Tab-separated table of C-alpha atoms in Angstrom:
chain	number	residue	atom	x	y	z
A	1	MET	CA	112.329	96.521	62.471
A	2	PRO	CA	111.484	94.531	65.627
A	3	GLU	CA	108.275	95.252	67.486
A	4	LEU	CA	108.716	97.230	70.700
A	5	LYS	CA	107.515	95.617	73.918
A	6	THR	CA	105.743	97.990	76.294
A	7	VAL	CA	106.692	97.950	79.964
A	8	TYR	CA	104.465	100.075	82.188
A	9	PHE	CA	105.884	101.458	85.413
A	10	CYS	CA	104.983	103.566	88.414
A	11	ARG	CA	106.629	104.766	91.578
A	12	ILE	CA	104.896	104.659	94.950
A	13	ASP	CA	105.856	105.932	98.366
A	14	SER	CA	105.284	103.193	100.893
A	15	LEU	CA	105.198	104.244	104.535
A	16	GLU	CA	106.286	100.714	105.453
A	17	VAL	CA	109.401	100.301	103.288
A	18	GLY	CA	110.002	103.593	101.471
A	19	PRO	CA	109.821	104.390	97.757
A	20	LEU	CA	109.150	101.504	95.379
A	21	LEU	CA	109.334	101.141	91.611
A	22	LEU	CA	106.939	98.684	89.977
A	23	ALA	CA	106.967	97.653	86.312
A	24	ALA	CA	104.822	95.189	84.380
A	25	THR	CA	104.277	93.846	80.889
A	26	GLU	CA	101.183	92.197	79.448
A	27	LYS	CA	102.551	88.921	80.918
A	28	GLY	CA	102.695	90.167	84.512
A	29	LEU	CA	104.785	92.029	87.073
A	30	ARG	CA	108.346	92.421	85.801
A	31	CYS	CA	109.992	94.287	88.663
A	32	LEU	CA	109.483	95.643	92.130
A	33	HIS	CA	112.582	97.507	93.299
A	34	PHE	CA	113.389	99.656	96.279
A	35	TYR	CA	113.533	102.919	94.349
A	36	LYS	CA	116.716	104.902	94.841
A	37	GLY	CA	116.206	107.484	92.117
A	38	THR	CA	117.368	105.564	89.064
A	39	MET	CA	115.441	103.449	86.638
A	40	PRO	CA	116.654	100.041	85.457
A	41	PRO	CA	117.864	100.101	81.867
A	42	PRO	CA	115.165	99.018	79.415
A	43	GLY	CA	115.711	95.684	77.725
A	44	LYS	CA	116.380	95.452	74.027
A	45	ASP	CA	113.308	96.454	72.016
A	46	GLU	CA	111.476	97.718	75.120
A	47	ILE	CA	109.801	101.025	75.749
A	48	TRP	CA	108.936	102.026	79.318
A	49	ILE	CA	105.820	104.131	79.854
A	50	GLU	CA	104.737	105.578	83.182
A	51	SER	CA	101.176	104.508	84.003
A	52	ASN	CA	99.659	104.324	87.463
A	53	GLU	CA	96.526	102.804	85.944
A	54	HIS	CA	98.354	99.819	84.402
A	55	LEU	CA	100.012	99.039	87.768
A	56	ARG	CA	96.910	99.611	89.910
A	57	ARG	CA	96.098	95.947	90.575
A	58	TYR	CA	99.658	95.259	91.702
A	59	VAL	CA	99.725	98.327	93.949
A	60	LEU	CA	96.371	97.404	95.531
A	61	GLN	CA	97.596	93.919	96.467
A	62	LEU	CA	100.876	95.311	97.770
A	63	GLU	CA	99.013	97.828	99.953
A	64	ALA	CA	96.761	95.028	101.292
A	65	TYR	CA	99.887	93.015	102.133
A	66	PHE	CA	101.344	95.971	104.056
A	67	ARG	CA	98.075	96.304	106.007
A	68	GLY	CA	98.334	92.620	106.968
A	69	GLU	CA	95.223	91.721	104.946
A	70	LEU	CA	96.918	89.711	102.174
A	71	ARG	CA	99.147	86.679	102.607
A	72	ALA	CA	99.488	85.532	98.983
A	73	PHE	CA	99.710	87.589	95.806
A	74	THR	CA	97.492	86.413	92.961
A	75	PHE	CA	98.896	88.114	89.876
A	76	GLU	CA	101.222	86.716	87.227
A	77	LEU	CA	104.945	87.422	87.104
A	78	ASP	CA	107.063	88.089	84.026
A	79	LEU	CA	110.397	86.682	85.222
A	80	ILE	CA	113.570	87.336	83.282
A	81	GLY	CA	116.724	85.521	84.361
A	82	THR	CA	118.749	82.358	83.970
A	83	GLN	CA	117.131	78.981	84.589
A	84	PHE	CA	119.056	78.688	87.867
A	85	GLN	CA	117.762	82.086	89.014
A	86	LYS	CA	114.191	81.185	88.037
A	87	ASP	CA	114.488	77.884	89.960
A	88	CYS	CA	115.641	79.811	93.031
A	89	TRP	CA	112.888	82.400	92.694
A	90	GLN	CA	110.249	79.670	92.286
A	91	ALA	CA	111.557	78.044	95.487
A	92	LEU	CA	111.247	81.389	97.267
A	93	LEU	CA	107.643	81.697	96.086
A	94	ARG	CA	106.897	78.396	97.864
A	95	ILE	CA	108.048	79.677	101.290
A	96	PRO	CA	104.797	80.221	103.191
A	97	TYR	CA	103.877	83.604	104.609
A	98	GLY	CA	105.390	84.021	108.073
A	99	GLU	CA	107.987	81.275	107.600
A	100	THR	CA	111.687	81.454	106.784
A	101	ARG	CA	114.318	79.262	105.165
A	102	SER	CA	118.102	79.288	104.987
A	103	TYR	CA	120.134	79.637	101.800
A	104	ALA	CA	121.199	76.001	102.236
A	105	GLU	CA	117.562	74.875	102.451
A	106	ILE	CA	116.737	76.694	99.208
A	107	ALA	CA	119.792	75.127	97.544
A	108	SER	CA	118.568	71.707	98.664
A	109	VAL	CA	115.020	72.345	97.408
A	110	ILE	CA	116.288	73.147	93.909
A	111	GLY	CA	118.466	70.033	93.851
A	112	ARG	CA	121.796	71.874	94.186
A	113	PRO	CA	122.683	71.357	97.890
A	114	ASN	CA	126.176	72.840	97.594
A	115	ALA	CA	125.036	75.962	95.714
A	116	PHE	CA	123.977	78.028	98.742
A	117	ARG	CA	126.293	80.909	97.755
A	118	ALA	CA	124.814	80.919	94.248
A	119	VAL	CA	121.352	80.932	95.847
A	120	GLY	CA	122.448	84.032	97.750
A	121	GLN	CA	123.462	85.665	94.476
A	122	ALA	CA	120.113	84.733	92.877
A	123	ASN	CA	118.388	86.364	95.871
A	124	HIS	CA	120.542	89.448	95.318
A	125	ASP	CA	119.417	89.515	91.665
A	126	ASN	CA	115.722	89.029	92.530
A	127	PRO	CA	113.862	91.468	90.253
A	128	ILE	CA	110.606	91.395	92.224
A	129	ALA	CA	111.312	92.172	95.881
A	130	ILE	CA	108.651	91.397	98.494
A	131	ILE	CA	106.484	89.432	96.025
A	132	ILE	CA	109.286	86.919	95.459
A	133	PRO	CA	109.994	86.801	99.183
A	134	CYS	CA	113.765	86.816	99.447
A	135	HIS	CA	113.230	88.609	102.761
A	136	ARG	CA	112.186	85.179	104.116
A	137	VAL	CA	115.697	83.780	103.624
A	138	LEU	CA	117.996	83.903	106.650
A	139	GLY	CA	121.524	82.882	107.471
A	140	ALA	CA	122.143	79.308	108.665
A	141	ASN	CA	121.921	80.440	112.300
A	142	GLY	CA	118.558	82.169	111.755
A	143	THR	CA	119.923	85.725	111.651
A	144	LEU	CA	119.090	88.428	109.183
A	145	THR	CA	121.493	88.634	106.271
A	146	GLY	CA	121.810	91.128	103.414
A	147	TYR	CA	118.742	92.553	101.742
A	148	GLY	CA	118.385	94.990	98.845
A	149	GLY	CA	116.029	97.189	100.851
A	150	GLY	CA	118.306	97.102	103.899
A	151	LEU	CA	118.196	94.943	107.011
A	152	THR	CA	115.729	97.286	108.739
A	153	THR	CA	113.288	96.758	105.880
A	154	LYS	CA	113.843	92.991	105.980
A	155	GLU	CA	113.134	93.027	109.715
A	156	LYS	CA	109.932	95.077	109.177
A	157	LEU	CA	108.661	92.634	106.534
A	158	LEU	CA	109.375	89.601	108.716
A	159	ARG	CA	107.698	91.235	111.730
A	160	LEU	CA	104.695	92.101	109.559
A	161	GLU	CA	104.381	88.403	108.711
A	162	GLY	CA	105.008	87.259	112.298
A	163	ALA	CA	108.093	85.278	111.249
A	164	ARG	CA	110.740	84.115	113.700
A	165	PHE	CA	114.312	85.289	113.202
A	166	ARG	CA	117.361	86.339	115.138
A	167	LEU	CA	118.983	89.738	115.169
A	168	SER	CA	122.747	89.765	115.033
A	169	ALA	CA	124.497	91.427	117.962
A	170	LYS	CA	125.354	94.485	115.852
A	171	LEU	CA	121.669	95.009	114.960
A	172	CYS	CA	120.661	94.982	118.631
A	173	ALA	CA	121.725	98.507	119.522
A	174	ASN	CA	120.758	98.119	123.179
A	175	PRO	CA	119.838	94.554	124.186
A	176	ALA	CA	118.735	95.773	127.619
A	177	GLU	CA	115.860	97.664	125.954
A	178	ASP	CA	114.798	94.675	123.852
A	179	LYS	CA	111.457	93.334	125.095
A	180	THR	CA	111.557	90.040	123.212
A	181	PRO	CA	112.203	86.800	125.167
A	182	SER	CA	115.863	86.772	124.135
A	183	ALA	CA	117.779	89.903	123.208
A	184	THR	CA	118.578	88.359	119.841
A	185	GLN	CA	115.281	86.582	119.159
A	186	ALA	CA	112.353	88.304	117.477
A	187	SER	CA	108.968	86.860	116.696
A	188	LEU	CA	106.509	89.659	117.380
A	189	PRO	CA	104.021	90.601	114.685
A	190	TYR	CA	104.704	93.996	113.129
């Protein structure tokens, strides 16, 4: 009988982005999802055990990030995905705090310049939101594009980091009330 691998998890309520689910193995953080009430299915030969204590170091760094005190996470990750996905996620990890890239730029960085749509799908499949900063990836014109936690959450994270981005016209509910230099430009710290 194969040995069971333990995955520890906890749920936290973040005032900044809402409920989060974190899970880790002995190798490092395995997932950080925007929690919507359902757990991911355990992998083959895995047992998931709820433990706030096992996730404490990850939660502490995440909280420091939300307070604006941490710009780079220092813990290990336990990434599970295809080699292409891992290449994309590693490229995302190299985007500096407060900076953004386009899907095409990420495709270029991984040596697949025509694979920008596949890069978008790898972002969609990112198992460790926020830490693997897919929120730092924008459309070619610098506007916010899809995000698992919602565009409002993506905007909050980018503002927290002081990143520059553009809001699409449909996200600007009332451009006359917008206090940024251009009604569709945002660069204020959160």
